[in-house]
Amino acid sequence: KRSELNGAETDFGVAGNATLTFGENSEVLLNNHIADLRSDIRFYGYGAIINQGKIIADGTNGNKSRYIYPDSFTNEGTVEAANGAELFISSTNRSNEDVISASDSILNLNGTWTNESSATVDAVNSTVRFIGNWDNNGILNLTDSRLDLEGSFATEDIGVINRSGDTSTYIEGLLDNTDDTLVLDATTGSYILNGSIIQGGIITQSDGAVLEFTSSTNNRLDGAVLQGDLVLTDSYDYARFYYGASFTGD
């Protein structure tokens, strides 16, 4: 079964307290700008969408914005952003249990959500943004892509990241590293602090991977110990050290 949202600003979803399930053989195409899968259509309530098939956000037509934002969204199938789409998946409660992917696109994962242990987020030549209250128990596969870690999260929430090509990871939220160790090595690559804070714990650097800083004056280490050199690569790079934060210069 195929559902195509070809018109601009088209809505498809649920009204009131209801659950909409896309079955295993279903395909939903978000083909034009502001094509939405959502809840609260005509009637307010707690609306849930469960995807067991395939949802494709295609950025070929119109502007690039496509949205999935019911109150609750569970992905048990495949969600794809392709051809330059910017896909926003935002729900109060969201769970990815299978595959969410982006190719030449932007993927925004917002709200309170979990990437389950059985799940992957795959990106090729794309930007992936983790926003809100999130937890990655699965695997991120990134090729020639940018990963933005936003919101508030702990070191253990970052999970497994497989990188290849020209892939970069930006910390753009509040990283709680208290009583933990943030390991930067050949597997993780360098992390870039961009207007954000790392609280507590130890940050290790090896195999050429370092903690980098942008020019934002909001870059802060709060009580964290950076083992090794402090590396400020570009002009106007900025780092603040608060509450006993230090670097060892080994």
CSV table of C-alpha atoms in Angstrom, one decimal:
chain,number,residue,atom,x,y,z
A,1,LYS,CA,0.0,0.0,0.0
A,2,ARG,CA,1.4,3.4,-1.0
A,3,SER,CA,0.4,6.8,0.3
A,4,GLU,CA,1.8,9.8,-1.5
A,5,LEU,CA,1.8,13.3,0.0
A,6,ASN,CA,2.5,15.2,-3.3
A,7,GLY,CA,0.9,18.6,-2.4
A,8,ALA,CA,2.5,21.3,-0.5
A,9,GLU,CA,1.6,21.6,3.2
A,10,THR,CA,-0.3,18.3,3.3
A,11,ASP,CA,-1.1,16.5,6.5
A,12,PHE,CA,-1.7,12.8,7.2
A,13,GLY,CA,-2.1,11.3,10.6
A,14,VAL,CA,-4.4,10.8,13.6
A,15,ALA,CA,-7.1,12.8,15.5
A,16,GLY,CA,-7.8,12.5,19.2
A,17,ASN,CA,-6.6,9.5,21.2
A,18,ALA,CA,-5.7,7.1,18.4
A,19,THR,CA,-2.9,5.0,17.0
A,20,LEU,CA,-2.1,4.8,13.3
A,21,THR,CA,0.0,1.8,12.2
A,22,PHE,CA,1.7,1.6,8.8
A,23,GLY,CA,2.0,-2.1,8.0
A,24,GLU,CA,5.0,-4.0,6.8
A,25,ASN,CA,4.2,-3.6,3.1
A,26,SER,CA,3.3,0.0,3.3
A,27,GLU,CA,5.1,3.0,1.8
A,28,VAL,CA,4.5,6.6,2.7
A,29,LEU,CA,6.1,9.3,0.5
A,30,LEU,CA,6.6,12.8,1.8
A,31,ASN,CA,7.1,14.4,-1.6
A,32,ASN,CA,6.6,18.2,-1.2
A,33,HIS,CA,7.4,20.9,1.3
A,34,ILE,CA,5.9,20.8,4.8
A,35,ALA,CA,4.5,17.4,4.1
A,36,ASP,CA,3.5,16.1,7.6
A,37,LEU,CA,2.8,13.0,9.4
A,38,ARG,CA,1.3,14.1,12.7
A,39,SER,CA,-1.3,13.9,15.5
A,40,ASP,CA,-4.0,16.4,16.6
A,41,ILE,CA,-5.6,16.6,13.1
A,42,ARG,CA,-9.0,18.3,13.8
A,43,PHE,CA,-9.2,16.8,17.3
A,44,TYR,CA,-6.6,17.1,20.1
A,45,GLY,CA,-5.6,14.0,22.1
A,46,TYR,CA,-2.6,11.6,22.4
A,47,GLY,CA,-1.9,10.4,18.9
A,48,ALA,CA,0.6,7.7,18.1
A,49,ILE,CA,2.1,6.5,14.8
A,50,ILE,CA,3.8,3.2,14.4
A,51,ASN,CA,5.8,2.6,11.2
A,52,GLN,CA,6.4,-1.1,10.2
A,53,GLY,CA,7.0,-0.3,6.5
A,54,LYS,CA,8.9,2.5,4.8
A,55,ILE,CA,8.6,6.3,5.1
A,56,ILE,CA,10.5,8.3,2.5
A,57,ALA,CA,11.1,12.0,2.8
A,58,ASP,CA,12.1,13.1,-0.7
A,59,GLY,CA,13.5,16.6,-1.1
A,60,THR,CA,13.2,16.9,-4.9
A,61,ASN,CA,10.1,19.1,-5.0
A,62,GLY,CA,9.4,22.4,-3.2
A,63,ASN,CA,11.5,23.5,-0.3
A,64,LYS,CA,13.2,20.7,1.7
A,65,SER,CA,11.3,20.6,4.9
A,66,ARG,CA,9.4,17.3,5.8
A,67,TYR,CA,8.0,16.5,9.2
A,68,ILE,CA,7.0,13.5,11.4
A,69,TYR,CA,5.7,14.8,14.7
A,70,PRO,CA,2.9,12.8,16.4
A,71,ASP,CA,2.8,12.7,20.2
A,72,SER,CA,4.4,9.3,20.0
A,73,PHE,CA,6.4,7.7,17.1
A,74,THR,CA,7.8,4.2,17.0
A,75,ASN,CA,9.8,3.1,14.0
A,76,GLU,CA,9.8,-0.6,13.5
A,77,GLY,CA,10.6,-0.3,9.7
A,78,THR,CA,12.6,2.2,7.7
A,79,VAL,CA,12.6,5.9,7.6
A,80,GLU,CA,14.6,7.6,4.8
A,81,ALA,CA,15.6,11.2,4.0
A,82,ALA,CA,16.8,11.6,0.5
A,83,ASN,CA,17.6,14.0,-2.3
A,84,GLY,CA,18.3,17.0,-0.1
A,85,ALA,CA,15.3,16.7,2.2
A,86,GLU,CA,15.5,18.1,5.7
A,87,LEU,CA,13.5,15.7,7.8
A,88,PHE,CA,12.3,16.6,11.3
A,89,ILE,CA,11.2,13.8,13.5
A,90,SER,CA,9.9,15.2,16.8
A,91,SER,CA,7.8,13.6,19.4
A,92,THR,CA,7.2,13.6,23.1
A,93,ASN,CA,8.1,9.9,23.0
A,94,ARG,CA,9.9,8.4,20.1
A,95,SER,CA,11.7,5.1,19.6
A,96,ASN,CA,13.8,3.8,16.7
A,97,GLU,CA,13.8,0.0,16.6
A,98,ASP,CA,15.1,-0.5,13.0
A,99,VAL,CA,16.6,1.9,10.5
A,100,ILE,CA,16.6,5.7,10.1
A,101,SER,CA,18.8,6.9,7.3
A,102,ALA,CA,19.8,10.0,5.4
A,103,SER,CA,21.5,10.4,2.0
A,104,ASP,CA,22.5,13.9,0.8
A,105,SER,CA,20.1,15.2,3.4
A,106,ILE,CA,19.6,16.7,6.9
A,107,LEU,CA,18.1,14.5,9.6
A,108,ASN,CA,16.8,16.2,12.8
A,109,LEU,CA,15.9,13.8,15.7
A,110,ASN,CA,14.2,15.8,18.4
A,111,GLY,CA,12.2,15.3,21.5
A,112,THR,CA,12.5,12.5,24.1
A,113,TRP,CA,13.7,9.5,22.2
A,114,THR,CA,15.8,6.3,22.2
A,115,ASN,CA,17.8,4.6,19.5
A,116,GLU,CA,17.2,1.0,20.6
A,117,SER,CA,19.9,-1.7,20.7
A,118,SER,CA,18.6,-3.3,17.6
A,119,ALA,CA,18.5,-0.1,15.6
A,120,THR,CA,20.8,2.0,13.4
A,121,VAL,CA,21.0,5.5,12.2
A,122,ASP,CA,22.8,5.6,8.9
A,123,ALA,CA,24.0,8.8,7.1
A,124,VAL,CA,25.9,9.3,3.8
A,125,ASN,CA,27.0,12.9,2.9
A,126,SER,CA,24.4,14.2,5.4
A,127,THR,CA,24.0,16.1,8.6
A,128,VAL,CA,22.4,14.3,11.6
A,129,ARG,CA,21.3,16.3,14.6
A,130,PHE,CA,20.5,14.7,18.0
A,131,ILE,CA,18.3,17.2,19.8
A,132,GLY,CA,16.5,17.1,23.1
A,133,ASN,CA,16.6,14.2,25.6
A,134,TRP,CA,18.1,11.3,23.7
A,135,ASP,CA,19.9,8.0,24.3
A,136,ASN,CA,21.7,6.0,21.7
A,137,ASN,CA,21.7,2.3,22.6
A,138,GLY,CA,22.2,1.3,18.9
A,139,ILE,CA,24.7,2.1,16.2
A,140,LEU,CA,25.4,5.2,14.2
A,141,ASN,CA,27.0,4.6,10.8
A,142,LEU,CA,28.3,7.9,9.3
A,143,THR,CA,30.1,8.3,6.0
A,144,ASP,CA,31.3,11.8,4.9
A,145,SER,CA,28.7,13.3,7.3
A,146,ARG,CA,28.4,15.7,10.2
A,147,LEU,CA,27.0,14.6,13.6
A,148,ASP,CA,25.6,17.3,15.9
A,149,LEU,CA,25.1,16.2,19.5
A,150,GLU,CA,22.7,18.7,21.0
A,151,GLY,CA,20.4,18.8,24.1
A,152,SER,CA,21.5,17.4,27.4
A,153,PHE,CA,23.2,14.0,27.5
A,154,ALA,CA,25.7,11.9,29.3
A,155,THR,CA,28.8,10.3,27.9
A,156,GLU,CA,27.3,6.8,28.0
A,157,ASP,CA,24.3,8.1,25.9
A,158,ILE,CA,26.6,8.7,22.9
A,159,GLY,CA,26.9,4.9,22.2
A,160,VAL,CA,28.6,3.3,19.2
A,161,ILE,CA,29.6,5.5,16.3
A,162,ASN,CA,31.1,4.0,13.1
A,163,ARG,CA,32.9,6.7,11.0
A,164,SER,CA,34.3,6.7,7.6
A,165,GLY,CA,35.4,9.3,5.1
A,166,ASP,CA,35.3,13.0,6.1
A,167,THR,CA,33.0,12.7,9.1
A,168,SER,CA,33.0,15.2,12.0
A,169,THR,CA,31.3,15.2,15.4
A,170,TYR,CA,30.2,18.4,17.1
A,171,ILE,CA,29.2,18.8,20.7
A,172,GLU,CA,26.6,21.5,20.8
A,173,GLY,CA,24.7,20.7,24.0
A,174,LEU,CA,25.5,19.9,27.6
A,175,LEU,CA,27.6,16.8,28.0
A,176,ASP,CA,27.6,15.4,31.5
A,177,ASN,CA,30.9,13.5,31.8
A,178,THR,CA,30.8,13.4,35.6
A,179,ASP,CA,32.7,10.3,37.0
A,180,ASP,CA,33.2,9.1,33.4
A,181,THR,CA,35.9,9.2,30.7
A,182,LEU,CA,35.3,10.6,27.2
A,183,VAL,CA,37.6,8.7,25.0
A,184,LEU,CA,38.9,10.3,21.8
A,185,ASP,CA,40.9,8.0,19.6
A,186,ALA,CA,41.2,6.6,16.1
A,187,THR,CA,37.7,5.1,16.4
A,188,THR,CA,35.9,8.2,17.6
A,189,GLY,CA,37.9,10.8,15.8
A,190,SER,CA,38.2,14.3,17.1
A,191,TYR,CA,35.2,16.0,18.8
A,192,ILE,CA,34.5,19.7,18.2
A,193,LEU,CA,33.2,21.8,21.1
A,194,ASN,CA,30.8,24.4,19.6
A,195,GLY,CA,29.2,26.8,22.0
A,196,SER,CA,28.7,24.1,24.6
A,197,ILE,CA,29.8,22.6,27.9
A,198,ILE,CA,31.5,19.4,29.1
A,199,GLN,CA,31.0,18.8,32.8
A,200,GLY,CA,33.3,16.8,34.9
A,201,GLY,CA,35.3,13.6,34.4
A,202,ILE,CA,38.3,12.9,32.2
A,203,ILE,CA,38.8,13.5,28.5
A,204,THR,CA,41.6,11.4,26.9
A,205,GLN,CA,43.2,12.1,23.5
A,206,SER,CA,45.2,9.6,21.4
A,207,ASP,CA,45.9,8.4,17.9
A,208,GLY,CA,45.7,12.0,16.6
A,209,ALA,CA,42.2,12.5,17.9
A,210,VAL,CA,41.8,15.7,20.0
A,211,LEU,CA,39.1,17.9,21.5
A,212,GLU,CA,38.9,20.9,19.2
A,213,PHE,CA,37.2,24.2,19.9
A,214,THR,CA,35.4,26.7,17.6
A,215,SER,CA,35.5,30.5,18.1
A,216,SER,CA,32.4,30.5,20.3
A,217,THR,CA,33.0,32.2,23.6
A,218,ASN,CA,30.5,29.7,25.2
A,219,ASN,CA,33.0,26.8,24.9
A,220,ARG,CA,33.5,25.5,28.4
A,221,LEU,CA,35.1,22.7,30.4
A,222,ASP,CA,33.5,22.7,33.8
A,223,GLY,CA,35.6,20.7,36.3
A,224,ALA,CA,36.8,18.4,33.5
A,225,VAL,CA,40.4,17.2,33.1
A,226,LEU,CA,41.7,17.2,29.5
A,227,GLN,CA,44.6,14.8,29.3
A,228,GLY,CA,47.2,15.9,26.8
A,229,ASP,CA,47.6,19.2,25.0
A,230,LEU,CA,45.1,21.9,24.6
A,231,VAL,CA,44.7,22.3,20.8
A,232,LEU,CA,43.5,25.6,19.4
A,233,THR,CA,43.9,25.1,15.6
A,234,ASP,CA,42.3,28.1,14.0
A,235,SER,CA,42.4,31.8,14.6
A,236,TYR,CA,39.9,32.9,17.3
A,237,ASP,CA,39.4,29.4,18.7
A,238,TYR,CA,38.1,29.8,22.3
A,239,ALA,CA,38.1,27.6,25.4
A,240,ARG,CA,37.0,28.5,28.9
A,241,PHE,CA,38.1,26.5,32.0
A,242,TYR,CA,35.7,26.6,35.0
A,243,TYR,CA,35.4,25.0,38.4
A,244,GLY,CA,38.9,23.5,38.5
A,245,ALA,CA,39.0,22.3,34.9
A,246,SER,CA,42.5,21.7,33.6
A,247,PHE,CA,44.7,20.2,30.9
A,248,THR,CA,47.8,18.1,31.6
A,249,GLY,CA,49.9,19.0,28.6
A,250,ASP,CA,51.4,15.5,28.5
